[in-house]
Amino acid sequence: MAAAGIPPAHPDVLVTSRPLDEYCALFGLTRARLAALPGPLLDCPGGAAGLAAEARELGCRVIAADPVYALPLPAVVDRALAARAAMATAMAARPQLSPSPRPYRSEHYLRSWDRARRLFAADSSAHPQRYVAAALPRLPFADGAFALTLSGYLLFAYPELFGPEHQLAALTELVRVTSPDGEVRVQPLHDGRGRRCGHLDPLRHALGERRIASEVRRLPGPVDGRARRVLVLRAADHRRRAVRRPMM
Ligand SMILES: C[S@@+](CC[C@H](N)C(=O)[O-])C[C@H]1O[C@@H](n2cnc3c(N)ncnc32)[C@H](O)[C@@H]1O
């Protein structure tokens, strides 16, 4: 795990450990699509997810980026255990948070996180170069380095930490490191209480001014009682992305 000069991981942001199948459901992906990617996949933030380890088994090269990787691995695992406990408490208090379909409920769901966390710990210990300590809105990757970039449960989930300008800068950076032939997928588009981002239209307009095409894609079936919407971004003309203006 690299470190040097990145902002520390914010203590209020949960370090979750989702498995590959949950990533596929949340981002509208399939294992076959991941296996067929023409280049590496960036997961930012990667948290303590099992994605990198599991997708590698499919032949998909995943790089995970997250400021928490600046911490020693046992500290990251402790943060992941704390997130698991927070999720268990939240699901007990609000049963609607339990994911659908019904058999895929609380205990089963949390066990899938346990497995993903163990895969993460083993993989990041064996292959630390796959887990890069970095914080949006600045990533240490070359332009167009990734065929697909995923960003889950950060930019719209914590609006108190990521305001509109920060979101715009982070989304622009995610597009920069993604191939012009690829795409960036971001979800959820609501915060932890289910409140939708109220400035998505001006944000998409500002992205458009930076030659970034955006689409809100609706996925079938709710998760945690909420409609699934994914923001999909593509560089409309990557040569003009350097033009940066204030958003509003
Ligand atoms: C809720 S987890 C999401 C992890 C994973 N994407 C998932 O869906 O389970 C949020 C992660 O964002 C990371 N994070 C916080 N600030 C960040 C930043 N500025 N840039 C990138 N990641 C950040 C945290 O360390 C944490 O691991």
Short mmCIF file of N, CA and C in Angstrom, two decimals, residues 95-157:
data_model
loop_
_atom_site.label_atom_id
_atom_site.label_comp_id
_atom_site.label_asym_id
_atom_site.label_seq_id
_atom_site.Cartn_x
_atom_site.Cartn_y
_atom_site.Cartn_z
N PRO A 95 -35.69 -2.21 8.80
CA PRO A 95 -35.68 -3.45 8.00
C PRO A 95 -35.73 -3.17 6.50
N GLN A 96 -36.24 -2.01 6.11
CA GLN A 96 -36.31 -1.73 4.67
C GLN A 96 -34.91 -1.61 4.05
N LEU A 97 -33.89 -1.45 4.90
CA LEU A 97 -32.52 -1.40 4.37
C LEU A 97 -32.03 -2.77 3.92
N SER A 98 -32.70 -3.84 4.43
CA SER A 98 -32.28 -5.18 4.02
C SER A 98 -32.48 -5.33 2.53
N PRO A 99 -31.48 -5.83 1.85
CA PRO A 99 -31.56 -5.88 0.39
C PRO A 99 -32.59 -6.87 -0.10
N SER A 100 -33.08 -6.61 -1.30
CA SER A 100 -33.93 -7.56 -2.00
C SER A 100 -33.03 -8.37 -2.93
N PRO A 101 -33.44 -9.53 -3.41
CA PRO A 101 -34.67 -10.21 -3.08
C PRO A 101 -34.64 -10.77 -1.65
N ARG A 102 -35.85 -11.14 -1.18
CA ARG A 102 -36.04 -11.47 0.22
C ARG A 102 -35.06 -12.49 0.81
N PRO A 103 -34.73 -13.60 0.09
CA PRO A 103 -33.83 -14.56 0.74
C PRO A 103 -32.46 -13.95 1.04
N TYR A 104 -32.17 -12.86 0.32
CA TYR A 104 -30.86 -12.26 0.45
C TYR A 104 -30.92 -11.24 1.57
N ARG A 105 -31.24 -11.67 2.79
CA ARG A 105 -31.53 -10.75 3.88
C ARG A 105 -30.37 -10.63 4.85
N SER A 106 -30.66 -9.90 5.94
CA SER A 106 -29.63 -9.41 6.84
C SER A 106 -28.42 -10.32 7.09
N GLU A 107 -28.65 -11.48 7.74
CA GLU A 107 -27.50 -12.28 8.14
C GLU A 107 -26.71 -12.79 6.94
N HIS A 108 -27.48 -13.27 5.96
CA HIS A 108 -26.86 -13.76 4.73
C HIS A 108 -26.06 -12.62 4.08
N TYR A 109 -26.68 -11.45 4.06
CA TYR A 109 -26.05 -10.28 3.45
C TYR A 109 -24.75 -9.92 4.19
N LEU A 110 -24.82 -9.87 5.51
CA LEU A 110 -23.63 -9.50 6.28
C LEU A 110 -22.54 -10.56 6.16
N ARG A 111 -22.94 -11.82 6.00
CA ARG A 111 -21.92 -12.86 5.79
C ARG A 111 -21.21 -12.66 4.45
N SER A 112 -21.95 -12.13 3.47
CA SER A 112 -21.30 -11.87 2.17
C SER A 112 -20.26 -10.75 2.33
N TRP A 113 -20.52 -9.82 3.21
CA TRP A 113 -19.52 -8.77 3.50
C TRP A 113 -18.32 -9.36 4.22
N ASP A 114 -18.58 -10.30 5.15
CA ASP A 114 -17.47 -10.93 5.89
C ASP A 114 -16.52 -11.65 4.91
N ARG A 115 -17.14 -12.36 3.98
CA ARG A 115 -16.33 -13.10 3.00
C ARG A 115 -15.52 -12.11 2.14
N ALA A 116 -16.20 -11.05 1.71
CA ALA A 116 -15.52 -10.05 0.87
C ALA A 116 -14.37 -9.39 1.65
N ARG A 117 -14.60 -9.12 2.92
CA ARG A 117 -13.54 -8.49 3.73
C ARG A 117 -12.33 -9.40 3.85
N ARG A 118 -12.58 -10.70 4.03
CA ARG A 118 -11.47 -11.65 4.14
C ARG A 118 -10.71 -11.75 2.81
N LEU A 119 -11.45 -11.75 1.71
CA LEU A 119 -10.79 -11.78 0.39
C LEU A 119 -9.95 -10.53 0.19
N PHE A 120 -10.51 -9.38 0.58
CA PHE A 120 -9.77 -8.12 0.47
C PHE A 120 -8.47 -8.19 1.28
N ALA A 121 -8.58 -8.65 2.52
CA ALA A 121 -7.40 -8.67 3.40
C ALA A 121 -6.31 -9.57 2.82
N ALA A 122 -6.72 -10.74 2.34
CA ALA A 122 -5.73 -11.68 1.79
C ALA A 122 -5.11 -11.12 0.51
N ASP A 123 -5.96 -10.53 -0.35
CA ASP A 123 -5.46 -10.03 -1.64
C ASP A 123 -4.57 -8.81 -1.45
N SER A 124 -4.97 -7.89 -0.56
CA SER A 124 -4.16 -6.67 -0.40
C SER A 124 -2.86 -6.98 0.32
N SER A 125 -2.85 -8.04 1.11
CA SER A 125 -1.60 -8.45 1.75
C SER A 125 -0.66 -9.09 0.71
N ALA A 126 -1.23 -9.92 -0.17
CA ALA A 126 -0.41 -10.62 -1.17
C ALA A 126 -0.04 -9.72 -2.35
N HIS A 127 -0.92 -8.76 -2.68
CA HIS A 127 -0.71 -7.92 -3.88
C HIS A 127 -0.96 -6.45 -3.54
N PRO A 128 -0.13 -5.85 -2.68
CA PRO A 128 -0.40 -4.47 -2.25
C PRO A 128 -0.42 -3.47 -3.40
N GLN A 129 0.26 -3.80 -4.51
CA GLN A 129 0.30 -2.86 -5.64
C GLN A 129 -1.07 -2.68 -6.29
N ARG A 130 -2.01 -3.57 -6.00
CA ARG A 130 -3.37 -3.43 -6.56
C ARG A 130 -4.22 -2.45 -5.75
N TYR A 131 -3.72 -2.00 -4.60
CA TYR A 131 -4.50 -1.16 -3.70
C TYR A 131 -3.73 0.14 -3.47
N VAL A 132 -4.15 1.19 -4.15
CA VAL A 132 -3.38 2.43 -4.20
C VAL A 132 -4.00 3.46 -3.26
N ALA A 133 -3.18 3.98 -2.36
CA ALA A 133 -3.65 5.04 -1.45
C ALA A 133 -3.79 6.33 -2.25
N ALA A 134 -5.01 6.80 -2.41
CA ALA A 134 -5.26 8.01 -3.20
C ALA A 134 -6.63 8.54 -2.81
N ALA A 135 -6.80 9.85 -2.97
CA ALA A 135 -8.08 10.47 -2.59
C ALA A 135 -8.58 11.35 -3.72
N LEU A 136 -9.83 11.18 -4.07
CA LEU A 136 -10.47 12.11 -5.00
C LEU A 136 -10.49 13.49 -4.36
N PRO A 137 -10.31 14.55 -5.10
CA PRO A 137 -10.41 14.59 -6.57
C PRO A 137 -9.08 14.50 -7.31
N ARG A 138 -8.02 13.90 -6.71
CA ARG A 138 -6.76 13.78 -7.47
C ARG A 138 -6.30 12.34 -7.42
N LEU A 139 -6.16 11.74 -8.58
CA LEU A 139 -5.74 10.34 -8.65
C LEU A 139 -4.40 10.24 -9.37
N PRO A 140 -3.55 9.31 -8.91
CA PRO A 140 -2.20 9.20 -9.48
C PRO A 140 -2.14 8.26 -10.68
N PHE A 141 -3.08 8.43 -11.61
CA PHE A 141 -3.13 7.54 -12.77
C PHE A 141 -3.08 8.38 -14.05
N ALA A 142 -2.58 7.76 -15.11
CA ALA A 142 -2.47 8.45 -16.40
C ALA A 142 -3.85 8.64 -17.03
N ASP A 143 -3.93 9.60 -17.93
CA ASP A 143 -5.17 9.82 -18.70
C ASP A 143 -5.56 8.50 -19.39
N GLY A 144 -6.83 8.18 -19.31
CA GLY A 144 -7.36 7.04 -20.08
C GLY A 144 -6.80 5.69 -19.68
N ALA A 145 -6.34 5.54 -18.44
CA ALA A 145 -5.67 4.29 -18.03
C ALA A 145 -6.64 3.12 -17.86
N PHE A 146 -7.94 3.40 -17.67
CA PHE A 146 -8.87 2.32 -17.31
C PHE A 146 -9.99 2.17 -18.33
N ALA A 147 -10.38 0.92 -18.56
CA ALA A 147 -11.47 0.65 -19.50
C ALA A 147 -12.83 0.91 -18.86
N LEU A 148 -12.89 0.78 -17.55
CA LEU A 148 -14.13 1.00 -16.81
C LEU A 148 -13.76 1.50 -15.42
N THR A 149 -14.47 2.52 -14.96
CA THR A 149 -14.23 3.05 -13.62
C THR A 149 -15.53 3.03 -12.84
N LEU A 150 -15.47 2.49 -11.63
CA LEU A 150 -16.65 2.41 -10.77
C LEU A 150 -16.41 3.27 -9.53
N SER A 151 -17.46 3.97 -9.10
CA SER A 151 -17.35 4.76 -7.87
C SER A 151 -18.65 4.62 -7.09
N GLY A 152 -18.57 3.86 -6.00
CA GLY A 152 -19.79 3.55 -5.26
C GLY A 152 -19.77 4.05 -3.83
N TYR A 153 -20.90 4.54 -3.42
CA TYR A 153 -21.14 4.90 -2.01
C TYR A 153 -20.14 5.91 -1.47
N LEU A 154 -19.93 6.96 -2.27
CA LEU A 154 -19.08 8.05 -1.76
C LEU A 154 -19.61 9.42 -2.17
N LEU A 155 -19.55 9.74 -3.45
CA LEU A 155 -19.70 11.14 -3.86
C LEU A 155 -21.08 11.71 -3.58
N PHE A 156 -22.13 10.88 -3.71
CA PHE A 156 -23.48 11.37 -3.41
C PHE A 156 -23.99 10.85 -2.07
N ALA A 157 -23.28 9.88 -1.51
CA ALA A 157 -23.72 9.28 -0.26
C ALA A 157 -23.38 10.14 0.95
#
